[in-house]
mmCIF file of C-alpha atoms and ligand atoms in Angstrom:
data_model
loop_
_atom_site.group_PDB
_atom_site.id
_atom_site.type_symbol
_atom_site.label_atom_id
_atom_site.label_comp_id
_atom_site.label_asym_id
_atom_site.label_seq_id
_atom_site.Cartn_x
_atom_site.Cartn_y
_atom_site.Cartn_z
ATOM 1 C CA UNK A 1 -17.798 -14.518 11.520
ATOM 2 C CA UNK A 2 -16.410 -12.470 8.609
ATOM 3 C CA UNK A 3 -18.248 -9.198 7.887
ATOM 4 C CA UNK A 4 -19.686 -8.646 4.397
ATOM 5 C CA UNK A 5 -16.895 -6.782 2.599
ATOM 6 C CA UNK A 6 -16.554 -5.454 -0.946
ATOM 7 C CA UNK A 7 -13.312 -4.052 -2.351
ATOM 8 C CA UNK A 8 -13.513 -1.742 -5.387
ATOM 9 C CA UNK A 9 -10.084 -2.085 -6.966
ATOM 10 C CA UNK A 10 -7.851 -2.720 -9.964
ATOM 11 C CA UNK A 11 -5.034 -5.263 -10.173
ATOM 12 C CA UNK A 12 -2.592 -2.525 -11.299
ATOM 13 C CA UNK A 13 -3.260 -0.529 -8.130
ATOM 14 C CA UNK A 14 -0.593 -0.982 -5.472
ATOM 15 C CA UNK A 15 -2.890 0.539 -2.852
ATOM 16 C CA UNK A 16 -5.543 -2.085 -3.695
ATOM 17 C CA UNK A 17 -2.833 -4.746 -3.444
ATOM 18 C CA UNK A 18 -2.183 -3.792 0.181
ATOM 19 C CA UNK A 19 -5.762 -4.695 1.104
ATOM 20 C CA UNK A 20 -5.818 -7.851 -1.007
ATOM 21 C CA UNK A 21 -2.566 -9.193 0.431
ATOM 22 C CA UNK A 22 -3.579 -8.589 4.049
ATOM 23 C CA UNK A 23 -6.965 -10.257 3.455
ATOM 24 C CA UNK A 24 -5.125 -13.208 1.895
ATOM 25 C CA UNK A 25 -2.669 -13.515 4.813
ATOM 26 C CA UNK A 26 -5.499 -13.356 7.353
ATOM 27 C CA UNK A 27 -7.721 -15.724 5.374
ATOM 28 C CA UNK A 28 -10.507 -13.137 5.312
ATOM 29 C CA UNK A 29 -13.043 -13.212 2.483
ATOM 30 C CA UNK A 30 -13.400 -9.928 0.587
ATOM 31 C CA UNK A 31 -15.454 -9.649 -2.598
ATOM 32 C CA UNK A 32 -13.244 -8.029 -5.252
ATOM 33 C CA UNK A 33 -15.018 -5.669 -7.651
ATOM 34 C CA UNK A 34 -12.771 -4.753 -10.578
ATOM 35 C CA UNK A 35 -13.543 -1.244 -11.781
ATOM 36 C CA UNK A 36 -13.026 -0.299 -15.426
ATOM 37 C CA UNK A 37 -9.970 1.967 -15.213
ATOM 38 C CA UNK A 38 -9.707 2.531 -18.985
ATOM 39 C CA UNK A 39 -13.304 3.810 -19.049
ATOM 40 C CA UNK A 40 -12.454 6.006 -16.031
ATOM 41 C CA UNK A 41 -15.141 4.381 -13.893
ATOM 42 C CA UNK A 42 -13.294 5.740 -10.825
ATOM 43 C CA UNK A 43 -14.245 9.269 -11.997
ATOM 44 C CA UNK A 44 -17.911 8.446 -12.707
ATOM 45 C CA UNK A 45 -20.625 10.146 -10.599
ATOM 46 C CA UNK A 46 -21.612 6.792 -9.070
ATOM 47 C CA UNK A 47 -18.022 6.073 -8.005
ATOM 48 C CA UNK A 48 -17.463 9.629 -6.726
ATOM 49 C CA UNK A 49 -20.402 9.033 -4.380
ATOM 50 C CA UNK A 50 -18.288 6.255 -2.832
ATOM 51 C CA UNK A 51 -15.004 8.189 -2.887
ATOM 52 C CA UNK A 52 -14.948 11.928 -3.651
ATOM 53 C CA UNK A 53 -11.216 11.587 -4.429
ATOM 54 C CA UNK A 54 -11.998 9.362 -7.433
ATOM 55 C CA UNK A 55 -9.467 6.719 -6.397
ATOM 56 C CA UNK A 56 -9.264 3.026 -5.647
ATOM 57 C CA UNK A 57 -9.315 1.200 -3.321
ATOM 58 C CA UNK A 58 -12.716 1.719 -1.731
ATOM 59 C CA UNK A 59 -14.242 -0.727 0.741
ATOM 60 C CA UNK A 60 -17.844 -1.304 1.696
ATOM 61 C CA UNK A 61 -18.017 -3.011 5.073
ATOM 62 C CA UNK A 62 -21.400 -3.834 6.585
ATOM 63 C CA UNK A 63 -23.013 -1.146 4.375
ATOM 64 C CA UNK A 64 -20.517 1.542 5.414
ATOM 65 C CA UNK A 65 -18.076 2.972 2.868
ATOM 66 C CA UNK A 66 -14.393 3.721 3.511
ATOM 67 C CA UNK A 67 -11.738 5.100 1.183
ATOM 68 C CA UNK A 68 -7.959 5.016 1.582
ATOM 69 C CA UNK A 69 -6.003 1.797 1.971
ATOM 70 C CA UNK A 70 -4.762 2.925 5.400
ATOM 71 C CA UNK A 71 -8.317 2.837 6.752
ATOM 72 C CA UNK A 72 -8.903 -0.582 5.177
ATOM 73 C CA UNK A 73 -5.703 -2.056 6.623
ATOM 74 C CA UNK A 74 -6.434 -0.715 10.101
ATOM 75 C CA UNK A 75 -9.931 -2.214 9.980
ATOM 76 C CA UNK A 76 -8.803 -5.651 8.774
ATOM 77 C CA UNK A 77 -5.901 -5.872 11.203
ATOM 78 C CA UNK A 78 -7.909 -4.835 14.228
ATOM 79 C CA UNK A 79 -10.973 -6.906 13.314
ATOM 80 C CA UNK A 80 -9.193 -10.112 12.283
ATOM 81 C CA UNK A 81 -5.614 -10.299 13.604
ATOM 82 C CA UNK A 82 -5.807 -9.535 17.313
ATOM 83 C CA UNK A 83 -2.500 -7.965 18.360
ATOM 84 C CA UNK A 84 -0.504 -9.332 15.421
ATOM 85 C CA UNK A 85 -0.497 -6.761 12.604
ATOM 86 C CA UNK A 86 -1.530 -3.619 14.515
ATOM 87 C CA UNK A 87 -1.220 -3.925 18.301
ATOM 88 C CA UNK A 88 -3.165 -1.582 20.607
ATOM 89 C CA UNK A 89 -0.301 -0.888 23.018
ATOM 90 C CA UNK A 90 0.138 2.877 22.452
ATOM 91 C CA UNK A 91 3.901 2.765 21.809
ATOM 92 C CA UNK A 92 3.710 -0.310 19.590
ATOM 93 C CA UNK A 93 0.839 1.186 17.632
ATOM 94 C CA UNK A 94 2.765 4.436 17.194
ATOM 95 C CA UNK A 95 5.757 2.499 15.846
ATOM 96 C CA UNK A 96 3.623 0.793 13.189
ATOM 97 C CA UNK A 97 1.682 3.958 12.308
ATOM 98 C CA UNK A 98 4.942 5.833 11.762
ATOM 99 C CA UNK A 99 5.687 3.508 8.818
ATOM 100 C CA UNK A 100 2.121 3.613 7.522
ATOM 101 C CA UNK A 101 2.465 7.374 7.402
ATOM 102 C CA UNK A 102 5.831 7.092 5.645
ATOM 103 C CA UNK A 103 4.146 4.853 3.045
ATOM 104 C CA UNK A 104 1.687 7.671 2.322
ATOM 105 C CA UNK A 105 4.452 10.304 2.221
ATOM 106 C CA UNK A 106 7.862 9.591 0.655
ATOM 107 C CA UNK A 107 6.949 6.153 -0.705
ATOM 108 C CA UNK A 108 3.813 7.464 -2.403
ATOM 109 C CA UNK A 109 5.026 10.925 -3.411
ATOM 110 C CA UNK A 110 8.374 9.589 -4.579
ATOM 111 C CA UNK A 111 8.236 6.015 -5.814
ATOM 112 C CA UNK A 112 4.555 5.806 -6.751
ATOM 113 C CA UNK A 113 4.494 9.134 -8.563
ATOM 114 C CA UNK A 114 7.740 8.445 -10.459
ATOM 115 C CA UNK A 115 5.974 5.365 -11.786
ATOM 116 C CA UNK A 116 2.991 7.601 -12.557
ATOM 117 C CA UNK A 117 5.234 9.511 -14.964
ATOM 118 C CA UNK A 118 6.744 6.475 -16.702
ATOM 119 C CA UNK A 119 3.546 4.382 -16.871
ATOM 120 C CA UNK A 120 0.792 7.043 -17.188
ATOM 121 C CA UNK A 121 2.766 10.145 -18.311
ATOM 122 C CA UNK A 122 1.277 11.966 -15.319
ATOM 123 C CA UNK A 123 3.025 15.288 -14.503
ATOM 124 C CA UNK A 124 6.334 14.514 -16.272
ATOM 125 C CA UNK A 125 7.588 18.018 -15.444
ATOM 126 C CA UNK A 126 7.717 16.990 -11.766
ATOM 127 C CA UNK A 127 9.853 13.864 -12.331
ATOM 128 C CA UNK A 128 13.038 15.203 -10.732
ATOM 129 C CA UNK A 129 11.201 15.926 -7.475
ATOM 130 C CA UNK A 130 9.705 12.432 -7.490
ATOM 131 C CA UNK A 131 13.152 10.915 -8.008
ATOM 132 C CA UNK A 132 14.556 12.976 -5.120
ATOM 133 C CA UNK A 133 11.754 11.780 -2.827
ATOM 134 C CA UNK A 134 12.256 8.205 -4.077
ATOM 135 C CA UNK A 135 15.866 8.383 -3.004
ATOM 136 C CA UNK A 136 14.819 9.649 0.434
ATOM 137 C CA UNK A 137 12.333 6.762 0.728
ATOM 138 C CA UNK A 138 14.996 4.163 -0.068
ATOM 139 C CA UNK A 139 17.558 5.828 2.212
ATOM 140 C CA UNK A 140 15.126 5.818 5.145
ATOM 141 C CA UNK A 141 14.167 2.176 4.569
ATOM 142 C CA UNK A 142 17.835 1.204 4.350
ATOM 143 C CA UNK A 143 18.660 3.161 7.512
ATOM 144 C CA UNK A 144 15.948 1.286 9.417
ATOM 145 C CA UNK A 145 16.648 -2.172 7.962
ATOM 146 C CA UNK A 146 20.362 -1.850 8.755
ATOM 147 C CA UNK A 147 19.360 -1.257 12.388
ATOM 148 C CA UNK A 148 16.717 -3.979 12.692
ATOM 149 C CA UNK A 149 18.159 -6.584 10.316
ATOM 150 C CA UNK A 150 14.694 -7.849 9.404
ATOM 151 C CA UNK A 151 11.383 -5.944 9.721
ATOM 152 C CA UNK A 152 10.471 -2.256 9.825
ATOM 153 C CA UNK A 153 8.724 -2.258 13.220
ATOM 154 C CA UNK A 154 8.403 -4.385 16.361
ATOM 155 C CA UNK A 155 10.774 -7.103 15.108
ATOM 156 C CA UNK A 156 8.018 -8.880 13.181
ATOM 157 C CA UNK A 157 5.846 -8.354 10.092
ATOM 158 C CA UNK A 158 3.180 -5.698 10.701
ATOM 159 C CA UNK A 159 1.108 -3.243 8.685
ATOM 160 C CA UNK A 160 4.393 -1.379 8.183
ATOM 161 C CA UNK A 161 5.432 -4.053 5.656
ATOM 162 C CA UNK A 162 2.034 -4.220 3.942
ATOM 163 C CA UNK A 163 1.902 -0.425 3.532
ATOM 164 C CA UNK A 164 5.394 0.112 2.198
ATOM 165 C CA UNK A 165 5.813 -2.960 -0.001
ATOM 166 C CA UNK A 166 3.936 -2.352 -3.298
ATOM 167 C CA UNK A 167 5.518 0.872 -4.512
ATOM 168 C CA UNK A 168 8.963 -0.151 -3.300
ATOM 169 C CA UNK A 169 8.608 -3.381 -5.254
ATOM 170 C CA UNK A 170 7.498 -1.435 -8.313
ATOM 171 C CA UNK A 171 10.256 1.183 -8.041
ATOM 172 C CA UNK A 172 12.077 -0.065 -11.182
ATOM 173 C CA UNK A 173 8.917 0.650 -13.244
ATOM 174 C CA UNK A 174 9.418 4.304 -12.282
ATOM 175 C CA UNK A 175 13.054 4.303 -13.404
ATOM 176 C CA UNK A 176 14.295 3.802 -9.832
ATOM 177 C CA UNK A 177 16.545 0.707 -9.891
ATOM 178 C CA UNK A 178 16.793 -1.353 -6.700
ATOM 179 C CA UNK A 179 20.254 -2.830 -7.374
ATOM 180 C CA UNK A 180 21.977 -0.192 -5.165
ATOM 181 C CA UNK A 181 19.684 -1.020 -2.229
ATOM 182 C CA UNK A 182 20.503 -4.596 -1.043
ATOM 183 C CA UNK A 183 18.822 -4.266 2.388
ATOM 184 C CA UNK A 184 15.608 -3.189 0.681
ATOM 185 C CA UNK A 185 15.751 -6.073 -1.793
ATOM 186 C CA UNK A 186 16.287 -8.560 1.040
ATOM 187 C CA UNK A 187 13.307 -7.051 2.898
ATOM 188 C CA UNK A 188 11.078 -7.394 -0.192
ATOM 189 C CA UNK A 189 12.052 -11.071 -0.392
ATOM 190 C CA UNK A 190 11.286 -11.469 3.330
ATOM 191 C CA UNK A 191 7.802 -10.025 2.770
ATOM 192 C CA UNK A 192 7.203 -12.353 -0.181
ATOM 193 C CA UNK A 193 8.006 -15.366 2.024
ATOM 194 C CA UNK A 194 5.151 -14.546 4.459
ATOM 195 C CA UNK A 195 2.468 -17.262 4.314
ATOM 196 C CA UNK A 196 -0.449 -16.054 2.201
ATOM 197 C CA UNK A 197 1.525 -13.334 0.366
ATOM 198 C CA UNK A 198 0.311 -12.678 -3.197
ATOM 199 C CA UNK A 199 2.227 -11.899 -6.384
ATOM 200 C CA UNK A 200 1.902 -8.172 -7.065
ATOM 201 C CA UNK A 201 0.409 -8.413 -10.542
ATOM 202 C CA UNK A 202 -1.852 -11.396 -9.937
HETATM 203 N N1 GSH B 1 -3.910 7.355 -0.185
HETATM 204 C C1 GSH B 1 -4.738 6.566 -1.051
HETATM 205 C C2 GSH B 1 -4.165 6.666 -2.476
HETATM 206 C C3 GSH B 1 -5.057 5.946 -3.466
HETATM 207 C C4 GSH B 1 -4.490 6.063 -4.862
HETATM 208 O O1 GSH B 1 -3.559 6.845 -5.136
HETATM 209 N N2 GSH B 1 -5.089 5.287 -5.777
HETATM 210 C C5 GSH B 1 -4.674 5.302 -7.157
HETATM 211 C C6 GSH B 1 -4.477 3.874 -7.662
HETATM 212 S S1 GSH B 1 -3.230 3.058 -6.699
HETATM 213 C C7 GSH B 1 -5.793 5.954 -7.973
HETATM 214 O O2 GSH B 1 -6.925 5.540 -7.883
HETATM 215 N N3 GSH B 1 -5.446 6.986 -8.751
HETATM 216 C C8 GSH B 1 -6.385 7.681 -9.581
HETATM 217 C C9 GSH B 1 -6.312 9.156 -9.358
HETATM 218 O O3 GSH B 1 -5.666 9.618 -8.402
HETATM 219 O O4 GSH B 1 -6.920 9.874 -10.159
HETATM 220 C C10 GSH B 1 -4.784 5.109 -0.572
HETATM 221 O O5 GSH B 1 -3.834 4.689 0.102
HETATM 222 O O6 GSH B 1 -5.769 4.411 -0.836
#
């Protein structure tokens, strides 16, 4: 039976997308609660009680509250996908977690934050650093995809794909074109062909 789950989110949020797309692939029901971003609901005292970082996504699962998409993905994969999306074999789990960590490092601090400058005018003075980290993110992805020829870890789709996809897909919105990165573009298309995948801006 599916646990009672609520997801506090926005459709513009790539980190919320990660949770939504995994729930869709697994056929798991999650109640989506759209917060009012323009009214800064994510910075309201009531929301800060849920997440002191003032960010989406937040999940309430069986009356417990969790923030950070990584925690949400780990929960959904372990609770509803058996060994598929996050296996428990220590080496296999380490291989997937390596890419989940990368998604929260270079992908987030490069690609996501470059888009933060172009879309939200957030810290424009730091743009060059974000572009440098974006390049590193795309180089590392290309290096791995040239070796594997298909997926980031374990030779099959895992949480590595779910974690890295949204801000790579949105790279052009942050003035990072994807034309020079054919392996990355092919990988994005491979992700989009997974049964249950969602369009990013749906
Ligand atoms: N590491 C967090 C990052 C969450 C995050 O950066 N959320 C963005 C939207 S995608 C946000 O709420 N930003 C508002 C802010 O940081 O003030 C996660 O993976 O959930």
